CSV table of C-alpha atoms in Angstrom, one decimal:
chain,number,residue,atom,x,y,z
M,1,MET,CA,27.7,-42.1,-35.2
M,2,ALA,CA,25.5,-43.4,-38.0
M,3,ILE,CA,22.4,-42.2,-36.1
M,4,ILE,CA,23.9,-38.7,-36.1
M,5,CYS,CA,25.0,-38.7,-39.7
M,6,LEU,CA,22.1,-40.3,-41.6
M,7,PRO,CA,19.4,-37.7,-40.7
M,8,LEU,CA,21.8,-34.9,-41.6
M,9,LEU,CA,22.5,-36.4,-45.0
M,10,SER,CA,18.8,-37.1,-45.6
M,11,SER,CA,17.8,-33.6,-44.7
M,12,GLY,CA,20.4,-32.0,-47.0
M,13,ILE,CA,19.3,-34.2,-50.0
M,14,ALA,CA,15.7,-33.6,-49.4
M,15,LYS,CA,16.1,-29.8,-49.4
M,16,ALA,CA,18.1,-30.0,-52.7
M,17,GLN,CA,16.0,-32.6,-54.6
M,18,PHE,CA,16.1,-30.6,-57.8
M,19,LEU,CA,19.9,-30.9,-57.8
M,20,MET,CA,20.0,-34.7,-57.4
M,21,ASP,CA,21.6,-35.0,-60.8
M,22,MET,CA,24.6,-33.0,-59.5
M,23,ILE,CA,25.3,-35.2,-56.5
M,24,ASP,CA,28.8,-36.6,-56.7
M,25,THR,CA,30.4,-39.1,-54.4
M,26,THR,CA,34.2,-38.5,-54.2
M,27,THR,CA,37.2,-39.7,-52.3
M,28,SER,CA,40.3,-37.5,-52.0
M,29,VAL,CA,43.6,-37.6,-50.2
M,30,GLY,CA,45.9,-34.9,-48.9
M,31,LYS,CA,44.3,-33.9,-45.7
M,32,GLY,CA,42.2,-37.0,-45.9
M,33,MET,CA,38.4,-37.0,-46.3
M,34,PHE,CA,35.4,-38.8,-47.6
M,35,SER,CA,32.7,-36.4,-48.7
M,36,LEU,CA,29.2,-36.3,-50.2
M,37,TYR,CA,28.8,-33.1,-52.0
M,38,GLN,CA,26.0,-31.1,-53.5
M,39,LYS,CA,25.9,-27.5,-54.8
M,40,TYR,CA,24.7,-26.3,-51.4
M,41,ASP,CA,25.5,-29.0,-48.9
M,42,ALA,CA,28.7,-30.9,-48.0
M,43,VAL,CA,29.4,-33.6,-45.4
M,44,ARG,CA,32.9,-34.7,-44.7
M,45,PHE,CA,34.4,-37.5,-42.6
M,46,SER,CA,38.1,-37.4,-41.7
M,47,GLY,CA,40.3,-38.9,-39.0
M,48,TYR,CA,43.6,-40.5,-38.1
M,49,ILE,CA,45.2,-42.9,-35.6
M,50,GLN,CA,48.7,-42.8,-34.1
M,51,PRO,CA,49.9,-46.1,-32.7
M,52,GLN,CA,53.4,-45.7,-31.2
M,53,PHE,CA,56.2,-47.3,-29.2
M,54,GLN,CA,58.3,-45.4,-26.7
M,55,TYR,CA,61.4,-46.0,-24.7
M,56,ALA,CA,62.5,-43.8,-21.8
M,57,SER,CA,65.9,-43.5,-20.3
M,58,SER,CA,64.6,-44.6,-16.9
M,59,LYS,CA,61.5,-46.1,-15.3
M,60,GLY,CA,58.6,-44.2,-14.0
M,61,ILE,CA,59.6,-40.8,-15.4
M,62,ASP,CA,57.3,-37.7,-15.6
M,63,SER,CA,57.1,-36.8,-19.2
M,64,TYR,CA,55.4,-34.4,-21.7
M,65,ALA,CA,56.1,-36.9,-24.5
M,66,GLY,CA,52.7,-38.4,-24.4
M,67,GLY,CA,52.2,-38.6,-20.6
M,68,ASN,CA,54.0,-40.0,-17.5
M,69,PHE,CA,55.4,-43.5,-17.5
M,70,PRO,CA,54.1,-45.9,-14.8
M,71,LYS,CA,56.4,-46.6,-11.9
M,72,GLU,CA,58.0,-49.7,-13.2
M,73,VAL,CA,57.8,-49.0,-16.9
M,74,ASP,CA,60.5,-47.6,-19.3
M,75,ASN,CA,58.9,-48.8,-22.6
M,76,ARG,CA,55.4,-49.0,-23.8
M,77,PHE,CA,53.0,-49.4,-26.8
M,78,THR,CA,50.2,-46.8,-26.8
M,79,LEU,CA,47.6,-45.5,-29.1
M,80,ARG,CA,48.4,-41.8,-28.7
M,81,ARG,CA,45.4,-40.5,-30.6
M,82,GLY,CA,42.5,-41.9,-32.4
M,83,ARG,CA,40.5,-39.1,-34.0
M,84,PHE,CA,37.3,-39.1,-36.0
M,85,ARG,CA,35.7,-35.9,-37.2
M,86,LEU,CA,32.4,-35.0,-38.9
M,87,ASP,CA,32.0,-31.7,-40.7
M,88,TYR,CA,28.9,-30.3,-42.3
M,89,ALA,CA,28.8,-27.1,-44.4
M,90,ARG,CA,26.2,-25.2,-46.4
M,91,TYR,CA,27.2,-22.9,-49.2
M,92,ASP,CA,25.3,-20.1,-51.0
M,93,GLU,CA,24.9,-19.7,-54.8
M,94,ASP,CA,28.4,-18.0,-55.0
M,95,HIS,CA,30.0,-21.0,-53.3
M,96,MET,CA,30.6,-19.1,-50.1
M,97,PRO,CA,30.1,-20.8,-46.8
M,98,VAL,CA,26.9,-20.0,-44.8
M,99,VAL,CA,27.1,-22.3,-41.8
M,100,GLN,CA,29.5,-25.0,-40.5
M,101,PHE,CA,29.1,-27.7,-37.9
M,102,ALA,CA,32.0,-29.8,-36.6
M,103,PHE,CA,32.2,-32.7,-34.2
M,104,GLN,CA,35.4,-34.6,-33.3
M,105,PHE,CA,36.2,-37.2,-30.7
M,106,ASP,CA,39.4,-38.9,-29.6
M,107,GLY,CA,39.3,-42.6,-28.7
M,108,THR,CA,42.3,-44.5,-27.2
M,109,GLU,CA,43.0,-47.1,-24.5
M,110,ARG,CA,42.5,-44.3,-22.0
M,111,GLY,CA,38.9,-43.6,-23.0
M,112,VAL,CA,36.8,-41.6,-25.4
M,113,PHE,CA,36.8,-37.8,-25.2
M,114,ILE,CA,35.2,-35.0,-27.2
M,115,ARG,CA,37.8,-32.7,-28.7
M,116,ASP,CA,35.7,-30.4,-30.9
M,117,PHE,CA,31.9,-29.6,-30.9
M,118,PHE,CA,31.1,-26.3,-32.4
M,119,GLY,CA,29.0,-24.4,-34.9
M,120,ARG,CA,30.1,-21.5,-37.1
M,121,ILE,CA,28.0,-19.0,-39.0
M,122,PHE,CA,29.3,-16.7,-41.8
M,123,GLU,CA,28.0,-13.3,-42.9
M,124,ASN,CA,27.6,-13.3,-46.7
M,125,LYS,CA,27.4,-9.6,-47.5
M,126,TRP,CA,31.1,-8.7,-47.3
M,127,ASP,CA,32.3,-12.3,-46.9
M,128,VAL,CA,34.8,-11.4,-44.1
M,129,PHE,CA,33.2,-12.2,-40.7
M,130,SER,CA,32.2,-15.4,-38.9
M,131,LEU,CA,31.0,-16.3,-35.5
M,132,THR,CA,32.0,-19.6,-33.8
M,133,ALA,CA,30.5,-21.0,-30.6
M,134,GLY,CA,31.0,-24.2,-28.7
M,135,MET,CA,34.1,-26.3,-27.9
M,136,PHE,CA,37.1,-25.5,-30.1
M,137,ALA,CA,40.7,-24.5,-30.2
M,138,ARG,CA,41.7,-21.3,-28.4
M,139,PRO,CA,43.0,-18.7,-30.9
M,140,PHE,CA,46.4,-18.4,-29.3
M,141,SER,CA,49.8,-19.5,-30.7
M,142,TYR,CA,50.8,-21.2,-33.9
M,143,GLU,CA,51.8,-24.5,-32.4
M,144,VAL,CA,48.7,-24.7,-30.2
M,145,ASN,CA,46.5,-24.5,-33.3
M,146,LEU,CA,48.6,-26.8,-35.6
M,147,SER,CA,46.8,-30.1,-35.8
M,148,SER,CA,48.4,-33.1,-34.2
M,149,GLY,CA,47.9,-34.9,-37.5
M,150,ASP,CA,50.0,-32.3,-39.4
M,151,ARG,CA,52.6,-31.5,-36.8
M,152,GLU,CA,56.2,-32.9,-37.5
M,153,THR,CA,56.9,-33.7,-33.9
M,154,PRO,CA,55.1,-36.2,-31.7
M,155,GLU,CA,53.9,-33.5,-29.2
M,156,ARG,CA,53.6,-29.8,-28.6
M,157,GLY,CA,56.2,-28.2,-26.4
M,158,ARG,CA,56.1,-28.4,-22.6
M,159,MET,CA,55.0,-24.7,-22.4
M,160,SER,CA,52.1,-25.2,-24.9
M,161,GLN,CA,50.9,-28.3,-23.0
M,162,ILE,CA,51.1,-26.7,-19.6
M,163,LEU,CA,49.5,-23.3,-20.4
M,164,MET,CA,47.1,-24.6,-23.0
M,165,LYS,CA,46.3,-28.1,-21.9
M,166,THR,CA,44.1,-29.9,-24.5
M,167,GLU,CA,44.3,-26.7,-26.6
M,168,ARG,CA,40.6,-26.2,-26.5
M,169,ASP,CA,38.0,-24.4,-24.3
M,170,ILE,CA,34.3,-23.6,-24.4
M,171,GLY,CA,33.4,-20.1,-25.6
M,172,ALA,CA,32.5,-17.9,-28.5
M,173,MET,CA,34.7,-16.2,-31.1
M,174,VAL,CA,34.4,-13.6,-33.8
M,175,SER,CA,36.7,-13.9,-36.8
M,176,PHE,CA,37.8,-11.5,-39.6
M,177,GLU,CA,39.0,-13.5,-42.6
M,178,PRO,CA,38.2,-12.3,-46.1
M,179,ARG,CA,37.1,-15.3,-48.2
M,180,ARG,CA,37.2,-13.7,-51.7
M,181,PRO,CA,40.5,-14.0,-53.4
M,182,ASP,CA,40.5,-10.4,-54.7
M,183,HIS,CA,39.9,-8.8,-51.2
M,184,PRO,CA,42.7,-6.3,-50.4
M,185,LEU,CA,43.0,-7.6,-46.8
M,186,GLY,CA,43.0,-11.3,-47.9
M,187,PHE,CA,46.3,-11.8,-46.2
M,188,LEU,CA,44.9,-11.0,-42.8
M,189,LYS,CA,43.2,-13.2,-40.2
M,190,ILE,CA,41.9,-11.9,-36.8
M,191,ASP,CA,40.2,-14.0,-34.1
M,192,ALA,CA,38.9,-12.6,-30.8
M,193,GLY,CA,36.7,-14.5,-28.3
M,194,LEU,CA,35.6,-15.1,-24.7
M,195,PHE,CA,36.3,-18.4,-23.1
M,196,ASN,CA,35.6,-20.1,-19.7
M,197,GLY,CA,39.3,-20.3,-19.0
M,198,GLN,CA,39.8,-23.8,-17.5
M,199,GLY,CA,39.9,-25.6,-20.9
M,200,LEU,CA,38.7,-29.2,-21.2
M,201,THR,CA,40.2,-30.2,-17.9
M,202,ALA,CA,37.1,-28.8,-16.2
M,203,THR,CA,33.6,-30.4,-16.2
M,204,SER,CA,32.1,-27.0,-15.7
M,205,ASP,CA,33.1,-23.4,-15.2
M,206,PHE,CA,33.9,-22.8,-11.6
M,207,ASP,CA,33.9,-18.9,-11.6
M,208,SER,CA,32.2,-16.1,-13.5
M,209,HIS,CA,35.4,-14.7,-14.9
M,210,LYS,CA,36.1,-15.2,-18.7
M,211,ASP,CA,39.3,-15.2,-20.6
M,212,PHE,CA,39.6,-12.8,-23.6
M,213,ILE,CA,41.9,-14.3,-26.3
M,214,THR,CA,42.9,-12.8,-29.6
M,215,ARG,CA,45.3,-13.6,-32.4
M,216,VAL,CA,46.2,-11.3,-35.3
M,217,GLY,CA,47.9,-13.2,-38.1
M,218,VAL,CA,49.4,-12.6,-41.5
M,219,LYS,CA,48.9,-15.5,-43.9
M,220,PRO,CA,52.0,-16.6,-45.9
M,221,LEU,CA,53.2,-13.8,-48.1
M,222,LYS,CA,55.3,-14.4,-51.3
M,223,LEU,CA,58.6,-12.5,-50.9
M,224,ASN,CA,60.2,-13.0,-54.3
M,225,SER,CA,60.1,-14.9,-57.6
M,226,ARG,CA,61.6,-18.0,-55.9
M,227,ASN,CA,58.4,-18.3,-53.8
M,228,TRP,CA,59.9,-17.6,-50.4
M,229,ARG,CA,57.1,-17.4,-47.9
M,230,LEU,CA,56.8,-15.5,-44.6
M,231,SER,CA,53.9,-15.5,-42.2
M,232,GLY,CA,53.4,-14.6,-38.5
M,233,ALA,CA,51.1,-13.5,-35.8
M,234,VAL,CA,50.8,-11.9,-32.4
M,235,SER,CA,48.6,-13.4,-29.6
M,236,MET,CA,47.2,-12.3,-26.3
M,237,LEU,CA,45.3,-14.1,-23.5
M,238,TYR,CA,43.9,-11.7,-20.9
M,239,GLY,CA,42.1,-13.6,-18.2
M,240,GLY,CA,42.4,-15.0,-14.7
M,241,MET,CA,40.6,-17.0,-12.1
M,242,GLU,CA,38.7,-16.1,-8.9
M,243,GLN,CA,40.6,-16.3,-5.7
M,244,PHE,CA,38.6,-18.7,-3.4
M,245,THR,CA,41.2,-18.2,-0.7
M,246,ARG,CA,42.8,-15.2,1.0
M,247,TYR,CA,46.3,-16.8,0.8
M,248,ILE,CA,48.1,-15.6,-2.3
M,249,TYR,CA,51.8,-16.4,-2.8
M,250,LYS,CA,53.9,-13.9,-4.8
M,251,MET,CA,57.7,-13.6,-5.5
M,252,GLY,CA,59.7,-11.3,-3.3
M,253,GLN,CA,63.0,-11.3,-1.3
M,254,SER,CA,64.1,-13.0,1.9
M,255,ALA,CA,67.5,-12.3,3.3
M,256,GLY,CA,68.4,-10.8,-0.1
M,257,LYS,CA,67.4,-13.9,-2.0
M,258,PRO,CA,64.3,-14.7,-4.1
M,259,ALA,CA,61.5,-16.2,-2.0
M,260,TYR,CA,57.8,-16.5,-1.9
M,261,TYR,CA,55.8,-14.4,0.5
M,262,VAL,CA,52.2,-14.8,1.4
M,263,ASP,CA,49.6,-12.0,1.0
M,264,SER,CA,46.8,-13.0,3.5
M,265,SER,CA,44.7,-9.9,3.3
M,266,ALA,CA,41.0,-10.7,3.9
M,267,THR,CA,40.1,-8.6,0.8
M,268,ASN,CA,42.0,-11.1,-1.5
M,269,GLN,CA,39.1,-13.6,-1.5
M,270,GLY,CA,36.8,-12.9,-4.4
M,271,LYS,CA,39.3,-11.0,-6.5
M,272,ILE,CA,40.6,-12.2,-9.8
M,273,ALA,CA,44.2,-13.6,-9.9
M,274,PRO,CA,45.9,-12.9,-13.3
M,275,ARG,CA,46.5,-15.2,-16.3
M,276,HIS,CA,48.0,-12.8,-18.8
M,277,TYR,CA,49.9,-14.4,-21.8
M,278,TYR,CA,51.5,-12.5,-24.7
M,279,GLY,CA,53.1,-14.3,-27.7
M,280,ALA,CA,54.5,-13.7,-31.2
M,281,ASP,CA,55.3,-16.3,-33.9
M,282,VAL,CA,57.0,-16.3,-37.3
M,283,GLN,CA,57.2,-19.0,-40.0
M,284,PHE,CA,59.6,-18.7,-42.9
M,285,ARG,CA,59.7,-21.2,-45.8
M,286,VAL,CA,62.2,-21.5,-48.7
M,287,PRO,CA,61.5,-24.1,-51.5
M,288,ASN,CA,64.6,-26.2,-52.4
M,289,GLY,CA,63.6,-26.7,-56.0
M,290,LYS,CA,61.0,-28.4,-58.1
M,291,ASN,CA,59.8,-31.6,-56.3
M,292,LYS,CA,62.7,-31.3,-53.7
M,293,GLY,CA,60.7,-30.1,-50.7
M,294,ALA,CA,61.6,-27.0,-48.7
M,295,THR,CA,63.5,-25.6,-45.7
M,296,GLU,CA,61.3,-24.1,-43.0
M,297,ILE,CA,62.0,-22.2,-39.8
M,298,ARG,CA,59.3,-21.6,-37.1
M,299,LEU,CA,59.9,-19.5,-34.1
M,300,GLU,CA,57.5,-18.5,-31.2
M,301,TYR,CA,58.1,-16.7,-27.9
M,302,MET,CA,55.6,-16.3,-25.0
M,303,ARG,CA,55.7,-14.6,-21.7
M,304,GLY,CA,53.3,-13.4,-19.1
M,305,THR,CA,51.8,-14.1,-15.6
M,306,GLN,CA,50.3,-17.4,-14.6
M,307,THR,CA,48.2,-18.3,-11.5
M,308,ALA,CA,48.3,-21.9,-10.4
M,309,THR,CA,49.3,-23.8,-7.2
M,310,ALA,CA,52.4,-24.7,-5.2
M,311,SER,CA,53.0,-28.0,-7.0
M,312,THR,CA,52.2,-27.0,-10.6
M,313,SER,CA,52.1,-24.0,-13.0
M,314,GLU,CA,49.2,-25.6,-14.9
M,315,THR,CA,45.9,-23.8,-15.0
M,316,PRO,CA,43.6,-25.5,-12.4
M,317,GLY,CA,40.6,-27.3,-13.9
M,318,THR,CA,38.7,-27.2,-10.6
M,319,ILE,CA,39.0,-25.0,-7.4
M,320,PRO,CA,42.3,-26.1,-5.9
M,321,VAL,CA,41.9,-27.7,-2.5
M,322,ASN,CA,44.2,-28.8,0.3
M,323,GLY,CA,42.4,-31.3,2.4
M,324,SER,CA,39.1,-29.8,3.4
M,325,VAL,CA,40.1,-26.1,2.7
M,326,ASN,CA,40.8,-24.2,-0.5
M,327,ALA,CA,44.5,-24.3,-1.4
M,328,PRO,CA,46.6,-21.1,-1.6
M,329,LEU,CA,47.3,-19.8,-5.1
M,330,TYR,CA,50.8,-19.0,-6.5
M,331,ILE,CA,51.4,-16.2,-9.0
M,332,ARG,CA,54.5,-16.6,-11.2
M,333,ASN,CA,56.0,-14.7,-14.1
M,334,PHE,CA,57.0,-17.1,-16.9
M,335,ASP,CA,58.5,-17.2,-20.4
M,336,GLY,CA,59.3,-19.7,-23.0
M,337,ALA,CA,59.9,-20.3,-26.7
M,338,TYR,CA,60.4,-22.9,-29.4
M,339,LEU,CA,62.4,-23.1,-32.6
M,340,TYR,CA,61.7,-25.6,-35.4
M,341,LEU,CA,64.1,-26.3,-38.3
M,342,LEU,CA,62.5,-28.5,-40.9
M,343,GLN,CA,64.5,-29.8,-43.9
M,344,ASN,CA,63.4,-32.1,-46.7
M,345,MET,CA,66.0,-34.5,-47.9
M,346,GLY,CA,65.9,-34.1,-51.6
M,347,ASP,CA,62.1,-34.8,-51.9
M,348,PRO,CA,58.9,-34.0,-50.0
M,349,MET,CA,58.7,-37.6,-48.7
M,350,ASN,CA,61.6,-37.4,-46.3
M,351,LEU,CA,62.0,-34.8,-43.6
M,352,ILE,CA,64.6,-34.0,-40.9
M,353,VAL,CA,63.3,-32.2,-37.8
M,354,VAL,CA,65.3,-30.3,-35.2
M,355,LYS,CA,63.3,-28.6,-32.5
M,356,TYR,CA,64.5,-26.7,-29.4
M,357,ASP,CA,62.1,-25.4,-26.7
M,358,TRP,CA,62.3,-24.1,-23.2
M,359,TYR,CA,59.8,-23.2,-20.5
M,360,ASP,CA,60.7,-21.2,-17.4
M,361,PRO,CA,57.7,-21.1,-15.1
M,362,ASN,CA,59.3,-18.6,-12.7
M,363,LYS,CA,61.6,-16.1,-14.2
M,364,LYS,CA,62.5,-14.5,-10.8
M,365,VAL,CA,64.4,-17.5,-9.5
M,366,LYS,CA,67.0,-19.9,-11.0
M,367,GLY,CA,69.3,-22.7,-10.4
M,368,LYS,CA,70.4,-23.3,-6.8
M,369,GLU,CA,68.1,-20.6,-5.6
M,370,ILE,CA,65.3,-23.1,-6.1
M,371,GLY,CA,65.0,-25.1,-2.9
M,372,ALA,CA,67.0,-22.7,-0.8
M,373,THR,CA,66.0,-22.3,2.9
M,374,ASN,CA,62.8,-20.3,3.4
M,375,GLY,CA,62.4,-19.8,-0.3
M,376,GLY,CA,59.2,-21.8,-0.6
M,377,MET,CA,60.1,-23.2,-4.0
M,378,SER,CA,58.9,-26.5,-5.5
M,379,PRO,CA,59.5,-28.5,-8.8
M,380,ALA,CA,56.9,-26.2,-10.3
M,381,ASP,CA,59.5,-23.4,-10.4
M,382,ILE,CA,62.1,-25.4,-12.4
M,383,ARG,CA,63.1,-24.4,-15.9
M,384,TYR,CA,63.2,-27.2,-18.6
M,385,ASN,CA,65.0,-27.1,-22.0
M,386,THR,CA,64.2,-29.8,-24.6
M,387,LEU,CA,66.1,-30.6,-27.8
M,388,GLY,CA,64.2,-32.8,-30.2
M,389,LEU,CA,65.7,-34.6,-33.2
M,390,GLY,CA,63.5,-36.5,-35.6
M,391,PHE,CA,63.0,-38.1,-39.0
M,392,VAL,CA,59.6,-38.3,-40.8
M,393,HIS,CA,58.9,-40.4,-43.8
M,394,TYR,CA,55.7,-40.0,-45.8
M,395,PHE,CA,54.8,-43.3,-47.5
M,396,ASN,CA,51.9,-41.5,-49.2
M,397,ALA,CA,49.2,-38.9,-48.3
M,398,ASN,CA,47.6,-41.3,-45.9
M,399,MET,CA,50.5,-42.8,-44.0
M,400,LYS,CA,53.7,-41.7,-42.3
M,401,VAL,CA,56.3,-42.9,-39.8
M,402,MET,CA,58.0,-40.7,-37.3
M,403,LEU,CA,61.3,-41.4,-35.4
M,404,TYR,CA,61.9,-38.8,-32.7
M,405,TYR,CA,64.2,-38.4,-29.7
M,406,ASP,CA,63.6,-35.9,-26.9
M,407,LEU,CA,66.6,-34.8,-24.9
M,408,VAL,CA,65.1,-33.2,-21.8
M,409,LYS,CA,67.3,-31.1,-19.4
M,410,ASN,CA,66.1,-29.5,-16.2
M,411,GLU,CA,68.2,-26.9,-14.3
M,412,SER,CA,70.1,-28.1,-11.3
M,413,THR,CA,68.6,-26.9,-8.1
M,414,SER,CA,68.8,-27.3,-4.3
M,415,LEU,CA,65.6,-29.3,-4.2
M,416,GLU,CA,65.9,-32.9,-3.2
M,417,GLY,CA,65.7,-35.1,-6.3
M,418,TYR,CA,66.5,-32.2,-8.6
M,419,THR,CA,70.1,-31.4,-7.7
M,420,LYS,CA,71.1,-32.6,-11.2
M,421,ASP,CA,69.6,-33.4,-14.5
M,422,LEU,CA,67.1,-36.2,-14.4
M,423,PRO,CA,67.3,-39.2,-16.8
M,424,ASP,CA,64.0,-38.5,-18.6
M,425,ASN,CA,64.8,-38.6,-22.3
M,426,VAL,CA,62.3,-40.3,-24.5
M,427,PHE,CA,62.5,-42.1,-27.9
M,428,THR,CA,59.2,-42.3,-29.9
M,429,CYS,CA,58.5,-44.4,-33.0
M,430,ARG,CA,55.1,-43.5,-34.3
M,431,LEU,CA,52.9,-44.6,-37.3
M,432,GLN,CA,50.1,-42.4,-38.5
M,433,TYR,CA,47.2,-43.7,-40.6
M,434,ARG,CA,44.9,-41.1,-42.0
M,435,PHE,CA,41.8,-40.8,-44.1
């Protein structure tokens, strides 16, 4: 990392030699950063680590609370995330950004992985447009784009993790976001871009089709003299994946009951199977009084069409195979939502968290219909509801502790092993250190 950073710092200082007397070394908290700043150049280092202990209600459960538990394990210490990020930015004489570069990696006991690696260039005539290219978060959903270091729950919801695994993808995006405080559209932010589609689960793009993703958001608006704030957005992902097989399974009827049927037309191969997501989110915040924190409600709903495989509704990272042949694809209609209630306990340092979310990967089938004879269903068609209860204490701007319990409930089906609710609740105790 030093090899990367030192030439960057040296270059910036050399180009601004006449401003050496203005160089200031500062340390600040809040988001956490260490920066070297000049009038035209700024370099920032930031990061956090999240060591945690977890206890599950049974051994070897499948879980979206930080990953599946090994077969004989019901409790574990893990380093959930270990993030380090470098940002470089150049500003013009009006203190408006000209270019930005960001690099972030995640290091844990499971390995080291790149999470962000992108560049952004800003136009400086109207100060409203920017272009981002590289590896970065897809502009869809509020929860997907909320940093894991800022989020009040240990993990994103099941739906967010399945549909937007690792949150990021490789692509290019144009953004409209006025940067001058007096701009009449300063409350508006619009992102629109093209992405490979497989996210970071793929080592390379396996088809030529791209996902178009856009989000139109309204920044927090002040509603009254008591400083109530309301914000929200609508999102859309319009994409898909190439069908490398002629066998496409879709929902229909068999003997008057929901069932999969196979479309095996030879013309299927080479066509694009749909991934179409639509979402809307709202955030509402009410201050409780001076230095007493706030009450906040967040709500988001998503629905659409997802293409995956028989065993999962997660977007494939590689061409699905079944032995030596390409596996058939399954097209499902899904929906899901989450609701957060955040309440400070008399001051901003203590927070109660209540979260409810659901994900229904197949809206056309439910309950005992899943697993019925000749239906072709699998655990990938089961709806899950999760109620999360938590407490967060902020020791200071650089450290917090989180106590959180996930009560996970799956619908009862006719599938073997899923005829009743599984014992897969998880308690998480997490510390976060940030700089």
